[in-house]
Amino acid sequence: MKKRTLGNSGLEVSAMGLGCMGMSFGYGPAGDKKEMITLLHAAVEKGITFFDTAEAYGPFTNEELLGEALAPFRGKVVIATKFGFPKGDTNLGLDSRPENIRSVAEASLKRLKVDAIDLFYQHRVDQNVPMEDVAGTVKDLISEGKVKHFGMSEAGVESIRKAHAVQPVTAVQSEYSLWWREPEQALLPALEELGIGFVPFSPLGKGFLTGKIDEHTQFDKTDFRNIVPRFSEDNRKANQSMVDLLSKIASEKGATPAQIALAWLLAQKSWITPIPGTTKLHRLEENIGAVDLQLSETDLNQIEAAAAEIQIQGARYPEHLQKRVGK
Ligand SMILES: NC(=O)c1ccc[n+]([C@@H]2O[C@H](COP(=O)([O-])OP(=O)(O)OC[C@H]3O[C@@H](n4cnc5c(N)ncnc54)[C@H](OP(=O)(O)O)[C@@H]3O)[C@@H](O)[C@H]2O)c1
């Protein structure tokens, strides 16, 4: 597996990581624990060294799963986790007060069964807590040896600059894919300037860009996609043209739409490491295949031109959650 370095931090990770949220949270019932452990072990065997979790995934069960599954590989893999909600519950608002950051760090260390958290992201900017206090708290945790690197998720450029001035940020994690390209406007140029790595989440458009979801797909009643406007039946139908584009390029390249979506992300910048999520071994293998898929300048131009003609329909978050991003 090829490696990439997140910005100027020196933190080296596999060119593709594994998003672990869906194993416990967000997309219907949690996966079977034994099966998920087997999958995580397979990921390590296949060269993945970058695993993404959060206290909020469950809450807590996803961190516990990773703590158990990855215990044999301590020191050989990078586990990123996140703080920022009261009791880890995304329904209870935000909480990045220093005392909460500290108590989440202690609890995450125990659940992950590690001596230090490799990468500790603020999950969402909390406008009730000055960014300097958040970054200062993580800085203290780093000097105490409890955290190795600081990250931010779905943060706005102004917050990133403020935080970075107090404690250098290693990585920013935000949604980015062929159907959500806003990060190209202000975020990616700022990260490049500051030497911060970028970790695109939902790099497969929460599954949509793989071509395995259409307007007839029924999601489990607990699936988050039921409340995402972009996943309404009408919008899935309207957005199919993006999947058609990916399928066309995929068939020309002898690849799959998922692989084209991931290879496109990898081609954008050398300091980008996507974290596709899956609960299935064959999809993990398929997604890893994108790392060795080289898109030529001509391929990229063709995708660019065709994508420019497509108007994606529907917001990526319902209104109450949209308010939390880009702050
Ligand atoms: N910071 C944040 O706020 C935030 C928000 C969302 C996600 N994340 C992180 O980013 C990770 C990835 O994002 P995501 O899970 O939202 O979206 P994603 O990676 O774009 O898509 C995941 C979905 O695609 C399916 N899938 C994966 N590979 C596939 C393939 N080759 N063919 C067909 N279907 C495939 C998965 O289903 P199966 O499991 O059935 O394969 C799952 O439903 C998460 O696990 C999480 O760690 C962070």
Short mmCIF file of N, CA, C and O in Angstrom, two decimals, residues 194-254:
data_model
loop_
_atom_site.label_atom_id
_atom_site.label_comp_id
_atom_site.label_asym_id
_atom_site.label_seq_id
_atom_site.Cartn_x
_atom_site.Cartn_y
_atom_site.Cartn_z
N LEU A 194 -1.09 26.42 4.65
CA LEU A 194 -0.68 26.17 6.04
C LEU A 194 0.06 24.84 6.23
O LEU A 194 0.59 24.58 7.31
N GLY A 195 0.06 24.00 5.20
CA GLY A 195 0.73 22.70 5.33
C GLY A 195 -0.06 21.74 6.20
O GLY A 195 0.49 21.02 7.03
N ILE A 196 -1.38 21.73 6.00
CA ILE A 196 -2.27 20.83 6.77
C ILE A 196 -2.80 19.76 5.81
O ILE A 196 -3.21 20.07 4.69
N GLY A 197 -2.80 18.52 6.25
CA GLY A 197 -3.31 17.43 5.41
C GLY A 197 -4.84 17.46 5.35
O GLY A 197 -5.50 18.05 6.20
N PHE A 198 -5.39 16.80 4.33
CA PHE A 198 -6.86 16.78 4.17
C PHE A 198 -7.36 15.35 4.07
O PHE A 198 -6.83 14.54 3.31
N VAL A 199 -8.40 15.08 4.85
CA VAL A 199 -8.98 13.74 4.91
C VAL A 199 -10.45 13.84 4.47
O VAL A 199 -11.30 14.23 5.27
N PRO A 200 -10.73 13.53 3.21
CA PRO A 200 -12.12 13.63 2.76
C PRO A 200 -12.98 12.52 3.36
O PRO A 200 -12.65 11.34 3.24
N PHE A 201 -14.07 12.94 4.04
CA PHE A 201 -15.01 11.89 4.50
C PHE A 201 -16.15 11.76 3.51
O PHE A 201 -16.32 12.61 2.62
N SER A 202 -16.90 10.69 3.65
CA SER A 202 -17.94 10.35 2.66
C SER A 202 -17.40 10.49 1.24
O SER A 202 -18.04 11.11 0.37
N PRO A 203 -16.23 9.90 0.97
CA PRO A 203 -15.61 10.07 -0.36
C PRO A 203 -16.38 9.35 -1.46
O PRO A 203 -16.17 9.61 -2.64
N LEU A 204 -17.27 8.44 -1.04
CA LEU A 204 -18.12 7.74 -2.03
C LEU A 204 -19.53 8.34 -2.02
O LEU A 204 -20.48 7.68 -2.45
N GLY A 205 -19.65 9.56 -1.51
CA GLY A 205 -20.97 10.19 -1.47
C GLY A 205 -21.95 9.35 -0.65
O GLY A 205 -23.09 9.16 -1.04
N LYS A 206 -21.46 8.85 0.51
CA LYS A 206 -22.27 8.01 1.40
C LYS A 206 -22.83 6.80 0.63
O LYS A 206 -23.94 6.35 0.88
N GLY A 207 -22.07 6.33 -0.32
CA GLY A 207 -22.46 5.14 -1.09
C GLY A 207 -23.04 5.45 -2.44
O GLY A 207 -23.02 4.61 -3.35
N PHE A 208 -23.55 6.66 -2.63
CA PHE A 208 -24.29 6.96 -3.86
C PHE A 208 -23.41 6.86 -5.11
O PHE A 208 -23.85 6.37 -6.15
N LEU A 209 -22.15 7.31 -4.99
CA LEU A 209 -21.29 7.37 -6.17
C LEU A 209 -20.83 5.99 -6.65
O LEU A 209 -20.19 5.88 -7.69
N THR A 210 -21.14 4.96 -5.89
CA THR A 210 -20.72 3.61 -6.28
C THR A 210 -21.65 2.99 -7.31
O THR A 210 -21.34 1.96 -7.90
N GLY A 211 -22.82 3.60 -7.49
CA GLY A 211 -23.79 3.04 -8.43
C GLY A 211 -24.66 1.94 -7.81
O GLY A 211 -25.50 1.35 -8.48
N LYS A 212 -24.47 1.69 -6.52
CA LYS A 212 -25.26 0.62 -5.87
C LYS A 212 -26.52 1.16 -5.19
O LYS A 212 -27.25 0.41 -4.54
N ILE A 213 -26.76 2.44 -5.37
CA ILE A 213 -27.95 3.05 -4.77
C ILE A 213 -28.70 3.78 -5.89
O ILE A 213 -28.08 4.48 -6.69
N ASP A 214 -30.00 3.58 -5.97
CA ASP A 214 -30.78 4.38 -6.93
C ASP A 214 -32.07 4.84 -6.25
O ASP A 214 -32.23 4.71 -5.04
N GLU A 215 -33.00 5.38 -7.03
CA GLU A 215 -34.21 5.95 -6.40
C GLU A 215 -35.10 4.89 -5.75
O GLU A 215 -35.97 5.22 -4.96
N HIS A 216 -34.87 3.62 -6.08
CA HIS A 216 -35.70 2.55 -5.50
C HIS A 216 -35.10 1.99 -4.21
O HIS A 216 -35.75 1.21 -3.51
N THR A 217 -33.87 2.36 -3.89
CA THR A 217 -33.21 1.80 -2.70
C THR A 217 -33.97 2.18 -1.44
O THR A 217 -34.33 3.35 -1.25
N GLN A 218 -34.25 1.20 -0.59
CA GLN A 218 -34.90 1.45 0.70
C GLN A 218 -33.84 1.38 1.79
O GLN A 218 -33.15 0.38 1.91
N PHE A 219 -33.72 2.42 2.58
CA PHE A 219 -32.76 2.40 3.68
C PHE A 219 -33.46 1.94 4.95
O PHE A 219 -34.66 2.16 5.13
N ASP A 220 -32.69 1.32 5.85
CA ASP A 220 -33.20 0.94 7.16
C ASP A 220 -33.77 2.20 7.85
O ASP A 220 -33.29 3.31 7.61
N LYS A 221 -34.73 2.02 8.75
CA LYS A 221 -35.38 3.21 9.33
C LYS A 221 -34.41 4.04 10.20
O LYS A 221 -34.64 5.21 10.44
N THR A 222 -33.33 3.42 10.65
CA THR A 222 -32.36 4.17 11.47
C THR A 222 -31.22 4.77 10.60
O THR A 222 -30.28 5.33 11.15
N ASP A 223 -31.33 4.61 9.30
CA ASP A 223 -30.25 5.08 8.41
C ASP A 223 -30.31 6.60 8.27
O ASP A 223 -31.36 7.16 7.94
N PHE A 224 -29.16 7.26 8.51
CA PHE A 224 -29.06 8.71 8.46
C PHE A 224 -29.47 9.28 7.09
O PHE A 224 -29.99 10.39 6.99
N ARG A 225 -29.27 8.49 6.05
CA ARG A 225 -29.56 9.00 4.70
C ARG A 225 -31.03 9.31 4.50
O ARG A 225 -31.38 10.07 3.59
N ASN A 226 -31.90 8.75 5.37
CA ASN A 226 -33.34 9.06 5.27
C ASN A 226 -33.63 10.54 5.49
O ASN A 226 -34.65 11.04 5.04
N ILE A 227 -32.74 11.23 6.23
CA ILE A 227 -33.02 12.65 6.51
C ILE A 227 -32.11 13.59 5.70
O ILE A 227 -32.08 14.79 5.93
N VAL A 228 -31.34 13.02 4.79
CA VAL A 228 -30.45 13.86 3.97
C VAL A 228 -31.18 14.25 2.69
O VAL A 228 -31.55 13.38 1.90
N PRO A 229 -31.40 15.55 2.46
CA PRO A 229 -32.16 15.97 1.27
C PRO A 229 -31.61 15.39 -0.03
O PRO A 229 -32.37 15.01 -0.92
N ARG A 230 -30.31 15.29 -0.13
CA ARG A 230 -29.68 14.78 -1.36
C ARG A 230 -30.09 13.33 -1.65
O ARG A 230 -29.96 12.86 -2.78
N PHE A 231 -30.58 12.64 -0.61
CA PHE A 231 -30.98 11.24 -0.77
C PHE A 231 -32.50 11.07 -0.90
O PHE A 231 -32.99 9.95 -0.81
N SER A 232 -33.24 12.18 -1.09
CA SER A 232 -34.68 11.99 -1.32
C SER A 232 -34.82 11.23 -2.64
O SER A 232 -33.91 11.26 -3.48
N GLU A 233 -35.94 10.57 -2.80
CA GLU A 233 -36.12 9.75 -4.02
C GLU A 233 -35.89 10.58 -5.28
O GLU A 233 -35.17 10.17 -6.19
N ASP A 234 -36.50 11.77 -5.30
CA ASP A 234 -36.39 12.62 -6.49
C ASP A 234 -34.95 13.04 -6.75
O ASP A 234 -34.48 13.05 -7.89
N ASN A 235 -34.25 13.38 -5.66
CA ASN A 235 -32.87 13.83 -5.86
C ASN A 235 -31.95 12.68 -6.25
O ASN A 235 -31.02 12.87 -7.03
N ARG A 236 -32.22 11.49 -5.72
CA ARG A 236 -31.40 10.35 -6.14
C ARG A 236 -31.57 10.13 -7.65
O ARG A 236 -30.62 9.83 -8.35
N LYS A 237 -32.80 10.30 -8.09
CA LYS A 237 -33.07 10.12 -9.52
C LYS A 237 -32.33 11.20 -10.33
O LYS A 237 -31.65 10.90 -11.31
N ALA A 238 -32.44 12.44 -9.85
CA ALA A 238 -31.81 13.56 -10.57
C ALA A 238 -30.29 13.44 -10.57
O ALA A 238 -29.63 13.81 -11.55
N ASN A 239 -29.74 12.92 -9.48
CA ASN A 239 -28.29 12.89 -9.35
C ASN A 239 -27.65 11.67 -10.01
O ASN A 239 -26.42 11.52 -9.99
N GLN A 240 -28.48 10.83 -10.59
CA GLN A 240 -27.98 9.61 -11.24
C GLN A 240 -26.97 9.95 -12.35
O GLN A 240 -26.09 9.14 -12.67
N SER A 241 -27.09 11.15 -12.92
CA SER A 241 -26.18 11.48 -14.03
C SER A 241 -24.71 11.48 -13.57
O SER A 241 -23.83 11.19 -14.37
N MET A 242 -24.47 11.78 -12.31
CA MET A 242 -23.08 11.73 -11.82
C MET A 242 -22.60 10.27 -11.79
O MET A 242 -21.45 9.97 -12.13
N VAL A 243 -23.49 9.37 -11.38
CA VAL A 243 -23.12 7.95 -11.34
C VAL A 243 -22.90 7.45 -12.78
O VAL A 243 -21.97 6.67 -13.04
N ASP A 244 -23.74 7.93 -13.70
CA ASP A 244 -23.57 7.51 -15.10
C ASP A 244 -22.19 7.94 -15.61
O ASP A 244 -21.53 7.18 -16.31
N LEU A 245 -21.79 9.14 -15.25
CA LEU A 245 -20.47 9.63 -15.67
C LEU A 245 -19.37 8.72 -15.11
O LEU A 245 -18.47 8.28 -15.83
N LEU A 246 -19.46 8.42 -13.81
CA LEU A 246 -18.45 7.56 -13.18
C LEU A 246 -18.44 6.17 -13.81
O LEU A 246 -17.38 5.58 -14.04
N SER A 247 -19.63 5.66 -14.13
CA SER A 247 -19.72 4.32 -14.73
C SER A 247 -19.08 4.32 -16.11
O SER A 247 -18.40 3.35 -16.49
N LYS A 248 -19.27 5.38 -16.85
CA LYS A 248 -18.70 5.47 -18.21
C LYS A 248 -17.17 5.47 -18.13
O LYS A 248 -16.51 4.68 -18.81
N ILE A 249 -16.62 6.31 -17.26
CA ILE A 249 -15.15 6.36 -17.12
C ILE A 249 -14.64 5.01 -16.61
O ILE A 249 -13.63 4.50 -17.07
N ALA A 250 -15.41 4.43 -15.67
CA ALA A 250 -14.99 3.15 -15.09
C ALA A 250 -14.90 2.08 -16.17
O ALA A 250 -13.92 1.31 -16.22
N SER A 251 -15.88 2.03 -17.05
CA SER A 251 -15.82 0.96 -18.05
C SER A 251 -14.67 1.20 -19.02
O SER A 251 -14.03 0.25 -19.47
N GLU A 252 -14.35 2.45 -19.30
CA GLU A 252 -13.20 2.73 -20.17
C GLU A 252 -11.89 2.32 -19.51
O GLU A 252 -10.95 1.92 -20.17
N LYS A 253 -11.83 2.42 -18.18
CA LYS A 253 -10.57 2.15 -17.46
C LYS A 253 -10.52 0.73 -16.89
O LYS A 253 -9.56 0.38 -16.19
N GLY A 254 -11.55 -0.06 -17.10
CA GLY A 254 -11.59 -1.40 -16.51
C GLY A 254 -11.64 -1.33 -15.00
O GLY A 254 -11.02 -2.13 -14.30
#
